[in-house]
PDB file of C-alpha atoms in Angstrom:
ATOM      1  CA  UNK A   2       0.000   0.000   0.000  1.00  0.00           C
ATOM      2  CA  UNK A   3       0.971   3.693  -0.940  1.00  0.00           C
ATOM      3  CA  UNK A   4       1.632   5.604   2.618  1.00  0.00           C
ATOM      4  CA  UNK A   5       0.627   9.114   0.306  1.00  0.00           C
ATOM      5  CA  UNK A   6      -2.651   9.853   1.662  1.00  0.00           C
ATOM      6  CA  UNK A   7      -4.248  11.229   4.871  1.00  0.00           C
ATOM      7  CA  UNK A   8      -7.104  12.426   6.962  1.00  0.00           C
ATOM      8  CA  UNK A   9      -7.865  15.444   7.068  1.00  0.00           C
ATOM      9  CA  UNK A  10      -9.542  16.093  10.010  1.00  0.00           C
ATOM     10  CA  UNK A  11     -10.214  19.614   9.532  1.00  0.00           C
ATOM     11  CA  UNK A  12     -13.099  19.107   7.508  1.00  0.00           C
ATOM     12  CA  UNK A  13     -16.407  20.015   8.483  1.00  0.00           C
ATOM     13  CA  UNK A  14     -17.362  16.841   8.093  1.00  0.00           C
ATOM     14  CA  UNK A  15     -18.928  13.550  10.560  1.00  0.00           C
ATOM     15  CA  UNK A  16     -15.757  11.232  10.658  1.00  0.00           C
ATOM     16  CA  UNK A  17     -17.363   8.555   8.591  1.00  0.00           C
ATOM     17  CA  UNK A  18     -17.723  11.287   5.864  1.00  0.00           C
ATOM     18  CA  UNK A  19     -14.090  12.144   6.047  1.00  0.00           C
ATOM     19  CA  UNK A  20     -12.612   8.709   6.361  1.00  0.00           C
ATOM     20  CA  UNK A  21     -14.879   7.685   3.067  1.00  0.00           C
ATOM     21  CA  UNK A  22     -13.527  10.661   1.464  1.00  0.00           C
ATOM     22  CA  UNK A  23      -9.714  10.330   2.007  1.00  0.00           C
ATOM     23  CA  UNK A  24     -10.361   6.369   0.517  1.00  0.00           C
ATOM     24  CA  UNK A  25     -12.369   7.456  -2.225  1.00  0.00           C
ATOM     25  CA  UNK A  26      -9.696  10.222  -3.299  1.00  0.00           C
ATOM     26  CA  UNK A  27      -7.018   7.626  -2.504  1.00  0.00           C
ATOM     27  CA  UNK A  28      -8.495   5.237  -5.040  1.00  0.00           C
ATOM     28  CA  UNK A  29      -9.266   7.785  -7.550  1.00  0.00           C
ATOM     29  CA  UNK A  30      -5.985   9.346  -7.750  1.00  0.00           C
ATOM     30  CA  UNK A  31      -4.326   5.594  -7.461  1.00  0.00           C
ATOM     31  CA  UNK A  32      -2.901   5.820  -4.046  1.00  0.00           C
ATOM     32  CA  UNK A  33      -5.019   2.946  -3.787  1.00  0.00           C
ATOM     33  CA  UNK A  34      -4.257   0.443  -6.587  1.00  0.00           C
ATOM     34  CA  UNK A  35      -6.605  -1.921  -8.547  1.00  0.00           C
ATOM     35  CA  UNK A  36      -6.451  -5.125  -7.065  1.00  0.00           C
ATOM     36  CA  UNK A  37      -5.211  -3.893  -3.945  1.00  0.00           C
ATOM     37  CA  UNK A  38      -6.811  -5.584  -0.551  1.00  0.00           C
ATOM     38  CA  UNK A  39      -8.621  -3.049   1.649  1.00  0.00           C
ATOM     39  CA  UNK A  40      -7.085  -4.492   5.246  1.00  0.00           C
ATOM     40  CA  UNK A  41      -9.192  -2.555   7.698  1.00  0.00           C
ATOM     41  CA  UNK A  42      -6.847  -3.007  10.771  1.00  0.00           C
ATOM     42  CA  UNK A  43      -4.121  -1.669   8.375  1.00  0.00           C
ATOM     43  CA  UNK A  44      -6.140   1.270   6.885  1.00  0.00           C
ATOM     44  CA  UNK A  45      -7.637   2.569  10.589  1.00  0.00           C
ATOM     45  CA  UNK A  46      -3.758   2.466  11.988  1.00  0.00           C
ATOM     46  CA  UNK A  47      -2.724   4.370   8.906  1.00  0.00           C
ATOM     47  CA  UNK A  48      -5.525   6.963   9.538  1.00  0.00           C
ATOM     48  CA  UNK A  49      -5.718   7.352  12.672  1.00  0.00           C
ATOM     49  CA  UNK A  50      -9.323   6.088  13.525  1.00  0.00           C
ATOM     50  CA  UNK A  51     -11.223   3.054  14.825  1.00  0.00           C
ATOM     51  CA  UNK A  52     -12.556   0.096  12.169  1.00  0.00           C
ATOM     52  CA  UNK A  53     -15.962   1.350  12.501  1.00  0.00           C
ATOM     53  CA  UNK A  54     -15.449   4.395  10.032  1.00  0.00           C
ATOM     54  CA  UNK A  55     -12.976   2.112   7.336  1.00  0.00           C
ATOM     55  CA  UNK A  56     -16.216  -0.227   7.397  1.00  0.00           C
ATOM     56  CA  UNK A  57     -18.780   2.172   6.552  1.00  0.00           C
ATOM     57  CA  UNK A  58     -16.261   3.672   3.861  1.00  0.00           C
ATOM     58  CA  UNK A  59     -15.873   0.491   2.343  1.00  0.00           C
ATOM     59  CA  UNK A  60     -19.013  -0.595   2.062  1.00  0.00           C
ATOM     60  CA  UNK A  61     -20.274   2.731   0.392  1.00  0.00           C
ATOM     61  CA  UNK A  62     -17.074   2.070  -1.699  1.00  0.00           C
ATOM     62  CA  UNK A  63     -18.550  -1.099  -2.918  1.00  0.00           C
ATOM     63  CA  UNK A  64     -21.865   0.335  -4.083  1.00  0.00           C
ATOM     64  CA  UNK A  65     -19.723   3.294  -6.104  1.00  0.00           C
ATOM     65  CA  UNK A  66     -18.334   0.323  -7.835  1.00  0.00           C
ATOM     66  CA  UNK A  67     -14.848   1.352  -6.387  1.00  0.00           C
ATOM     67  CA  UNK A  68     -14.384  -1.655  -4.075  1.00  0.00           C
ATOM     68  CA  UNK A  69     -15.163  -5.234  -4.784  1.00  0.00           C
ATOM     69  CA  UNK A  70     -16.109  -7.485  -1.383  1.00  0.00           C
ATOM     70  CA  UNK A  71     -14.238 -11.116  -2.737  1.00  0.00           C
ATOM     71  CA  UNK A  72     -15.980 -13.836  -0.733  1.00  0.00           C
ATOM     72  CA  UNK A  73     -13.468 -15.462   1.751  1.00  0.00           C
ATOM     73  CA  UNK A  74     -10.438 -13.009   1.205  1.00  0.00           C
ATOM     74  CA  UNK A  75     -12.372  -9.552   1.619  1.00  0.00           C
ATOM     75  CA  UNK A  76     -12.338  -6.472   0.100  1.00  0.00           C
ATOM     76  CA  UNK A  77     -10.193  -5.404  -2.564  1.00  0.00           C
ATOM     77  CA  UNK A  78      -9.938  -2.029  -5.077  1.00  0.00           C
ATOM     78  CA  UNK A  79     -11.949  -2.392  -7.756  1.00  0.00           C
ATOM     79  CA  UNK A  80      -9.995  -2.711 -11.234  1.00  0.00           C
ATOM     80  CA  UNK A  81     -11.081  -0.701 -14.362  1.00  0.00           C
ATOM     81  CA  UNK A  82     -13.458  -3.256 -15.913  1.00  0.00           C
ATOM     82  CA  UNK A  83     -14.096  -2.649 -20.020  1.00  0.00           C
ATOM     83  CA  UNK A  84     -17.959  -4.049 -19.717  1.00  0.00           C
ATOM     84  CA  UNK A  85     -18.849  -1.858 -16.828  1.00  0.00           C
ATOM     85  CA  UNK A  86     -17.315   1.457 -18.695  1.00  0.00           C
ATOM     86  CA  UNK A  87     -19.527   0.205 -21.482  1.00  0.00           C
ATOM     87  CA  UNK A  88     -22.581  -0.604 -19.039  1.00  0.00           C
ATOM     88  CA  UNK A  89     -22.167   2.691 -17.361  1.00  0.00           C
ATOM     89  CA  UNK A  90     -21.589   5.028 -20.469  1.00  0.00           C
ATOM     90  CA  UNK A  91     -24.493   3.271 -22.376  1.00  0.00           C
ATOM     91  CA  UNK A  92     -26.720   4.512 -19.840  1.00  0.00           C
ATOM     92  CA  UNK A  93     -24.746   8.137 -19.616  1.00  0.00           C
ATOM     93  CA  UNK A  94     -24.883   8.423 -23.084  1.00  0.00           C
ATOM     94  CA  UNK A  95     -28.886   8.278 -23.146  1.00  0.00           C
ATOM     95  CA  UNK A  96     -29.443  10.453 -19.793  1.00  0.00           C
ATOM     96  CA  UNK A  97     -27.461  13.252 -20.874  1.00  0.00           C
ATOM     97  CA  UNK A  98     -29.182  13.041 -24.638  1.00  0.00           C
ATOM     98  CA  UNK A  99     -32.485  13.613 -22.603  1.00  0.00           C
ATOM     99  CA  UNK A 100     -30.425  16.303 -20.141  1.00  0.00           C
ATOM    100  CA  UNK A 101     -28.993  18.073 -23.207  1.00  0.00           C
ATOM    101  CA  UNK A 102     -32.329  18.226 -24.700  1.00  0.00           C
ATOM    102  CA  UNK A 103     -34.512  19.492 -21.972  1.00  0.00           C
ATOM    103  CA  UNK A 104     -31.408  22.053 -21.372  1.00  0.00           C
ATOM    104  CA  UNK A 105     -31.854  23.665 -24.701  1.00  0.00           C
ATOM    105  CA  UNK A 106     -35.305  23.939 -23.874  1.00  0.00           C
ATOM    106  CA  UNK A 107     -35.222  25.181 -19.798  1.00  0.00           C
ATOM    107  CA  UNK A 108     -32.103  27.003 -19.549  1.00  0.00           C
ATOM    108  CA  UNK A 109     -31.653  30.432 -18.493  1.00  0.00           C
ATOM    109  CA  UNK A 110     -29.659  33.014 -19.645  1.00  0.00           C
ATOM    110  CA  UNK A 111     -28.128  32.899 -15.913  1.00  0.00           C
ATOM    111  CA  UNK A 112     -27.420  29.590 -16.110  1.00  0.00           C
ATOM    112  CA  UNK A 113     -25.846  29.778 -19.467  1.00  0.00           C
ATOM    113  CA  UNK A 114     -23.401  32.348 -18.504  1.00  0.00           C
ATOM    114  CA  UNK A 115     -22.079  30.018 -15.507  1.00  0.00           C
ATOM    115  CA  UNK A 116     -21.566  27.463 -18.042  1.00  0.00           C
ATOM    116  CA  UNK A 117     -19.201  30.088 -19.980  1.00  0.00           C
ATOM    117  CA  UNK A 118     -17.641  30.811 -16.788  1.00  0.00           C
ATOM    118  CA  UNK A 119     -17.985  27.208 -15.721  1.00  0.00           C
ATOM    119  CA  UNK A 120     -15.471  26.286 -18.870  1.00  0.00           C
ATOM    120  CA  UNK A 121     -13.085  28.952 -18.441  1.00  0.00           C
ATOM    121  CA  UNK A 122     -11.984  27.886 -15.601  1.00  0.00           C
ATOM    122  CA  UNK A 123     -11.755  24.476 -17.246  1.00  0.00           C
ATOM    123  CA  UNK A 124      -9.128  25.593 -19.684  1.00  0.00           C
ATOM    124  CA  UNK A 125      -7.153  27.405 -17.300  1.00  0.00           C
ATOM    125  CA  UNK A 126      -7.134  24.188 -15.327  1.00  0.00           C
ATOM    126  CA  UNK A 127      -6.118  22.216 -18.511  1.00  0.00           C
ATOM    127  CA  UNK A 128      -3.285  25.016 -18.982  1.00  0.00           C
ATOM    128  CA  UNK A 129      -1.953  24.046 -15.122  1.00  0.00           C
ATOM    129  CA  UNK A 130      -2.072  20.489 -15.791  1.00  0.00           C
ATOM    130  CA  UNK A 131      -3.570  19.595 -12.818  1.00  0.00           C
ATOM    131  CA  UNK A 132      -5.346  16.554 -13.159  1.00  0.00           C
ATOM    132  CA  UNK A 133      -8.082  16.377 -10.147  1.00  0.00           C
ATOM    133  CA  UNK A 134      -8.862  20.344 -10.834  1.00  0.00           C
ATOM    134  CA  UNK A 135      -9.395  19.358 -14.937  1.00  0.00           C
ATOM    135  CA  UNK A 136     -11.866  16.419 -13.524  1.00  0.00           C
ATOM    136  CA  UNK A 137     -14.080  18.494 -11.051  1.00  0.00           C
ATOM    137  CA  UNK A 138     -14.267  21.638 -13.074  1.00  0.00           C
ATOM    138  CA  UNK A 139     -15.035  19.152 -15.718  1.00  0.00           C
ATOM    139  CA  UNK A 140     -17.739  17.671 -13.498  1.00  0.00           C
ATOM    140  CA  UNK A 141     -19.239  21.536 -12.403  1.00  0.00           C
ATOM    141  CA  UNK A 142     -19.343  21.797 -16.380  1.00  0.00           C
ATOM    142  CA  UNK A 143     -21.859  18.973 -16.766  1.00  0.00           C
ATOM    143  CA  UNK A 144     -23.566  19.807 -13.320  1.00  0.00           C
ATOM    144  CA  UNK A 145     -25.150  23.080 -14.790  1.00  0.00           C
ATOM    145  CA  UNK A 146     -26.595  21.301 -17.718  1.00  0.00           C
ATOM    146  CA  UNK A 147     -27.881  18.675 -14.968  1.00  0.00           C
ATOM    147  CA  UNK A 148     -29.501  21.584 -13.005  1.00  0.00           C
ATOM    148  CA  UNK A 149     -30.675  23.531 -16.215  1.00  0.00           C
ATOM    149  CA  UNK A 150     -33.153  20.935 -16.970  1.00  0.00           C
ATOM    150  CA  UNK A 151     -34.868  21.308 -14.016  1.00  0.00           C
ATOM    151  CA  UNK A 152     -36.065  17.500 -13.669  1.00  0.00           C
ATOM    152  CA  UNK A 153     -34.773  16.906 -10.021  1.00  0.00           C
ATOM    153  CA  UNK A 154     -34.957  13.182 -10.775  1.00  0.00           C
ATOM    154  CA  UNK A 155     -32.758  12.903 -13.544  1.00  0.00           C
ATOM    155  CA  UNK A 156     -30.474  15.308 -11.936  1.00  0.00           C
ATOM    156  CA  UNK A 157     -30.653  12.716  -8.985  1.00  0.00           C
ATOM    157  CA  UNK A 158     -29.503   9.843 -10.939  1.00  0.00           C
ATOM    158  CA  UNK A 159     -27.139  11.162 -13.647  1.00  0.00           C
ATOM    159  CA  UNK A 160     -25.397  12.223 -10.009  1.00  0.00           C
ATOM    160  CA  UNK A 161     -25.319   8.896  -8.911  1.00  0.00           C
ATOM    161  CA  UNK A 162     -24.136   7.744 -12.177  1.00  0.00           C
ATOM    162  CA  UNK A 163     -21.422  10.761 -12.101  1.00  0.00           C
ATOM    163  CA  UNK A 164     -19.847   9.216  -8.964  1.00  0.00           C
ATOM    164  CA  UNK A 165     -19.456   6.047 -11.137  1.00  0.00           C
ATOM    165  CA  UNK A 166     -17.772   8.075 -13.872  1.00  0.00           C
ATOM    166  CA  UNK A 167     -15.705   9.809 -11.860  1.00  0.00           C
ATOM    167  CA  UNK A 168     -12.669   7.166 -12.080  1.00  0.00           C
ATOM    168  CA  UNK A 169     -12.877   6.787 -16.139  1.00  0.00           C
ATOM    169  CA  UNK A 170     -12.796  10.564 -16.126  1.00  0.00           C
ATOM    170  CA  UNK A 171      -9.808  10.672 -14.426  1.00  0.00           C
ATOM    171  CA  UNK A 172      -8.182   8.066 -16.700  1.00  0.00           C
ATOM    172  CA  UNK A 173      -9.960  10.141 -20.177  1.00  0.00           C
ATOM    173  CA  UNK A 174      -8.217  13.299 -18.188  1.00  0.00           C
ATOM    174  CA  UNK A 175      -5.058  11.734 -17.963  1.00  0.00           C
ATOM    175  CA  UNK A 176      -4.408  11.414 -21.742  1.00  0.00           C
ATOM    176  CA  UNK A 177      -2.792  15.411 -22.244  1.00  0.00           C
ATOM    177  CA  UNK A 178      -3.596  14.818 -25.691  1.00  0.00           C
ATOM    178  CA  UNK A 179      -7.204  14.337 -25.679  1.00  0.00           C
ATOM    179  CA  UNK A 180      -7.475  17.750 -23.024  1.00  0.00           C
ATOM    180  CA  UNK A 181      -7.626  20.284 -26.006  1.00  0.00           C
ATOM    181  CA  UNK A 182     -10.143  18.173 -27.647  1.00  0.00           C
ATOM    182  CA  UNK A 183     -12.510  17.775 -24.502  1.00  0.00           C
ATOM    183  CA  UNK A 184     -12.012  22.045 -24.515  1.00  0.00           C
ATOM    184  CA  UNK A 185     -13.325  22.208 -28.279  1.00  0.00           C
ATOM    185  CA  UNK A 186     -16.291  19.922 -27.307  1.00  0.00           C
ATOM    186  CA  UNK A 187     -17.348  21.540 -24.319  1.00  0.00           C
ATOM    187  CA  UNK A 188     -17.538  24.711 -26.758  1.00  0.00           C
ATOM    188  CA  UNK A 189     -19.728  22.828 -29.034  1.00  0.00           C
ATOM    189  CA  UNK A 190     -22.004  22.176 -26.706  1.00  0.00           C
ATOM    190  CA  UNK A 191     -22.223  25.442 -25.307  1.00  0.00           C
ATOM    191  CA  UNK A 192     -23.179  26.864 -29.038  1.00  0.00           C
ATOM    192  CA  UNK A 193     -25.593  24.340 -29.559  1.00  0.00           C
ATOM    193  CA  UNK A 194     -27.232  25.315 -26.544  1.00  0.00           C
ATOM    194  CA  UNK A 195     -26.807  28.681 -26.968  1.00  0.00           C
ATOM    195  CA  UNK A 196     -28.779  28.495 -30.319  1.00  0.00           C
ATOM    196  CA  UNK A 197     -31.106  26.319 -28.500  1.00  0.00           C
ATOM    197  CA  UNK A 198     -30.252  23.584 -31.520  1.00  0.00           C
ATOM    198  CA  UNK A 199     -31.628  20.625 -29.525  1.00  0.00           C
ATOM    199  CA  UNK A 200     -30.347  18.388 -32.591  1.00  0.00           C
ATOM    200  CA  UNK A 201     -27.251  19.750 -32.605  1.00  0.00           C
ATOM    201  CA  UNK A 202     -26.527  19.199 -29.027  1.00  0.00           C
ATOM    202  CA  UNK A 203     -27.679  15.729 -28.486  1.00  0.00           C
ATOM    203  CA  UNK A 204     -25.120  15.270 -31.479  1.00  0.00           C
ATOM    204  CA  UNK A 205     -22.140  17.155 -29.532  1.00  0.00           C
ATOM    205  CA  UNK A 206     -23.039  15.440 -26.251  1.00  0.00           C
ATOM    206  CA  UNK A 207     -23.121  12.103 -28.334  1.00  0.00           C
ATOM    207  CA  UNK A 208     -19.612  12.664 -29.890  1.00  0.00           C
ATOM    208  CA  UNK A 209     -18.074  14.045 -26.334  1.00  0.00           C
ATOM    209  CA  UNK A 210     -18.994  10.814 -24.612  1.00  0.00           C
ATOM    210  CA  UNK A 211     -18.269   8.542 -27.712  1.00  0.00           C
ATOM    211  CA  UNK A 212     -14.628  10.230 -27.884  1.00  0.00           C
ATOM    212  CA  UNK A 213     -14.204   8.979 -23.933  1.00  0.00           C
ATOM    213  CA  UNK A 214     -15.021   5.482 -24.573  1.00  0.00           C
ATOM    214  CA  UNK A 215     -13.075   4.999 -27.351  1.00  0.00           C
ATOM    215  CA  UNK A 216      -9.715   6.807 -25.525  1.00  0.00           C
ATOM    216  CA  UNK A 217     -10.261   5.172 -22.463  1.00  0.00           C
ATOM    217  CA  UNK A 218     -10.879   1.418 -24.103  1.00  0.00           C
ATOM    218  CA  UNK A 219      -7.749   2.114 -26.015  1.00  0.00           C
ATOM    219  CA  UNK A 220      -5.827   3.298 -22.447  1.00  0.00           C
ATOM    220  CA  UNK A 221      -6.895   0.154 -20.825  1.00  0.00           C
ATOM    221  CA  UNK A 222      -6.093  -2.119 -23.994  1.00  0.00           C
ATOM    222  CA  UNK A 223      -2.616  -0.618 -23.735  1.00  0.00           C
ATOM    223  CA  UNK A 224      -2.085  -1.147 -19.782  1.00  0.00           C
ATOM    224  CA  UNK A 225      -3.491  -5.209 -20.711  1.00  0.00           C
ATOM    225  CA  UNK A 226      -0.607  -5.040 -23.197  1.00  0.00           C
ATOM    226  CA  UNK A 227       2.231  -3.889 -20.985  1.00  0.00           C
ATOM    227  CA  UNK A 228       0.845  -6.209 -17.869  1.00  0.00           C
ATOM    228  CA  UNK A 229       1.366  -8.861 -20.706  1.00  0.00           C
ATOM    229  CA  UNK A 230       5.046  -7.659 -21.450  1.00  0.00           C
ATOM    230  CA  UNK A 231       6.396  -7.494 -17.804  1.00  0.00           C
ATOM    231  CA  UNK A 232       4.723 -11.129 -17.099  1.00  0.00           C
ATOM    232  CA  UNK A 233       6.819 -12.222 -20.285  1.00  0.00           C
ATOM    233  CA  UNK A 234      10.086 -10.513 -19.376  1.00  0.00           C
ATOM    234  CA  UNK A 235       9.487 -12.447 -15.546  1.00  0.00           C
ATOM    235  CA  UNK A 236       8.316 -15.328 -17.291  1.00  0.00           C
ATOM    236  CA  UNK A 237      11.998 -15.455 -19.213  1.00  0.00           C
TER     237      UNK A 237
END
């Protein structure tokens, strides 16, 4: 295990809260490695706290997809699975068709200025390079739109599904040379639904998400490939 991470217990936060945060970000950033067992006498010494917390964590860990509880060994980190990126961006791609839509339709010109705002600070971000700044400015971007339909339900689930996402967007993010193309698609969809082109949109919203799979498929097919290589190299 990677000693990197910490509580922070000046949070304004219950402890259970906190503790679940500093594993989720530990996992997200890859402090936490797929495959890696979740000991929770291990992870309470290392933070401080009492096994009660690391339990609660993990099990909300496990229903974010991010842990994995492995019957007679435990829990585990969760590792990057190809059919649940294609499970969970199936659904994504047909929630935010319907988000994009009713957007063009329900937002304001308030809310549309935030979203200008919302993506400036995305590209400054991209210029700094910092990774978890690129992914939640990324994720304020697509929050507006959420909001802008005004359809609290879908909000509600295309926010569970974002916690889901969060992890391939960090990987998409990771890949500097698909950040200038996520800036030129964010503007797309911003004109679209500036025009109020509902067509338009959906089609911008489609190609944005498609883009992700098909970078983040190829990212994982690569890391198979190079797993492959090192057991070879052993192997000899």
């Amino acid at each position: 295990m990677k000693n990197d991470f910490r509580v922070n217990m000046d949070e304004y936060l219950p402890l259970r809260d906190v503790v679940f945060k500093t594993l989720r970000q530990a996992i997200l950033k890859g402090e936490l490695e797929p495959g890696e067992r979740l000991m929770e006498i291990q992870l309470a010494e290392r933070l401080g706290v009492s096994r009660t917390p690391i339990r609660e964590a993990i099990r909300k860990l496990e229903l974010e997809g991010l842990v994995l509880m492995i019957p007679r060994k435990g829990a585990e980190v969760a590792k990057i699975s190809e059919n649940n990126l294609r499970d969970v961006l199936e659904v994504r791609r047909s929630l935010e068709e319907l988000a994009i839509d009713l957007a063009c339709q329900r937002m304001t010109e308030e809310e549309l200025s935030e979203l200008k705002k919302t993506e400036e600070r995305f590209a400054k971000a991209i210029q700094t390079g910092e990774v978890m700044e690129i992914a939640q400015t990324d994720e304020s971007y697509h929050e507006i739109i959420y909001n802008s339909t005004k359809n609290q339900k879908l909000v509600q689930i295309l926010n569970n599904l974002r916690e889901q996402m969060y992890r391939y967007r960090l990987e998409y993010i990771k890949d500097e040379d698909k950040r200038q193309i996520l800036l030129v698609e964010h503007d797309h969809i911003i004109k679209a639904l500036s025009l109020r082109h509902v067509q338009e949109a959906k089609m911008a919203i489609r190609e944005h998400i498609d883009n992700q799979e098909i970078t983040i498929l190829k990212n994982l097919k690569e890391q198979g490939n190079d797993i492959q290589r090192k057991i070879s190299v052993r192997g000899n």
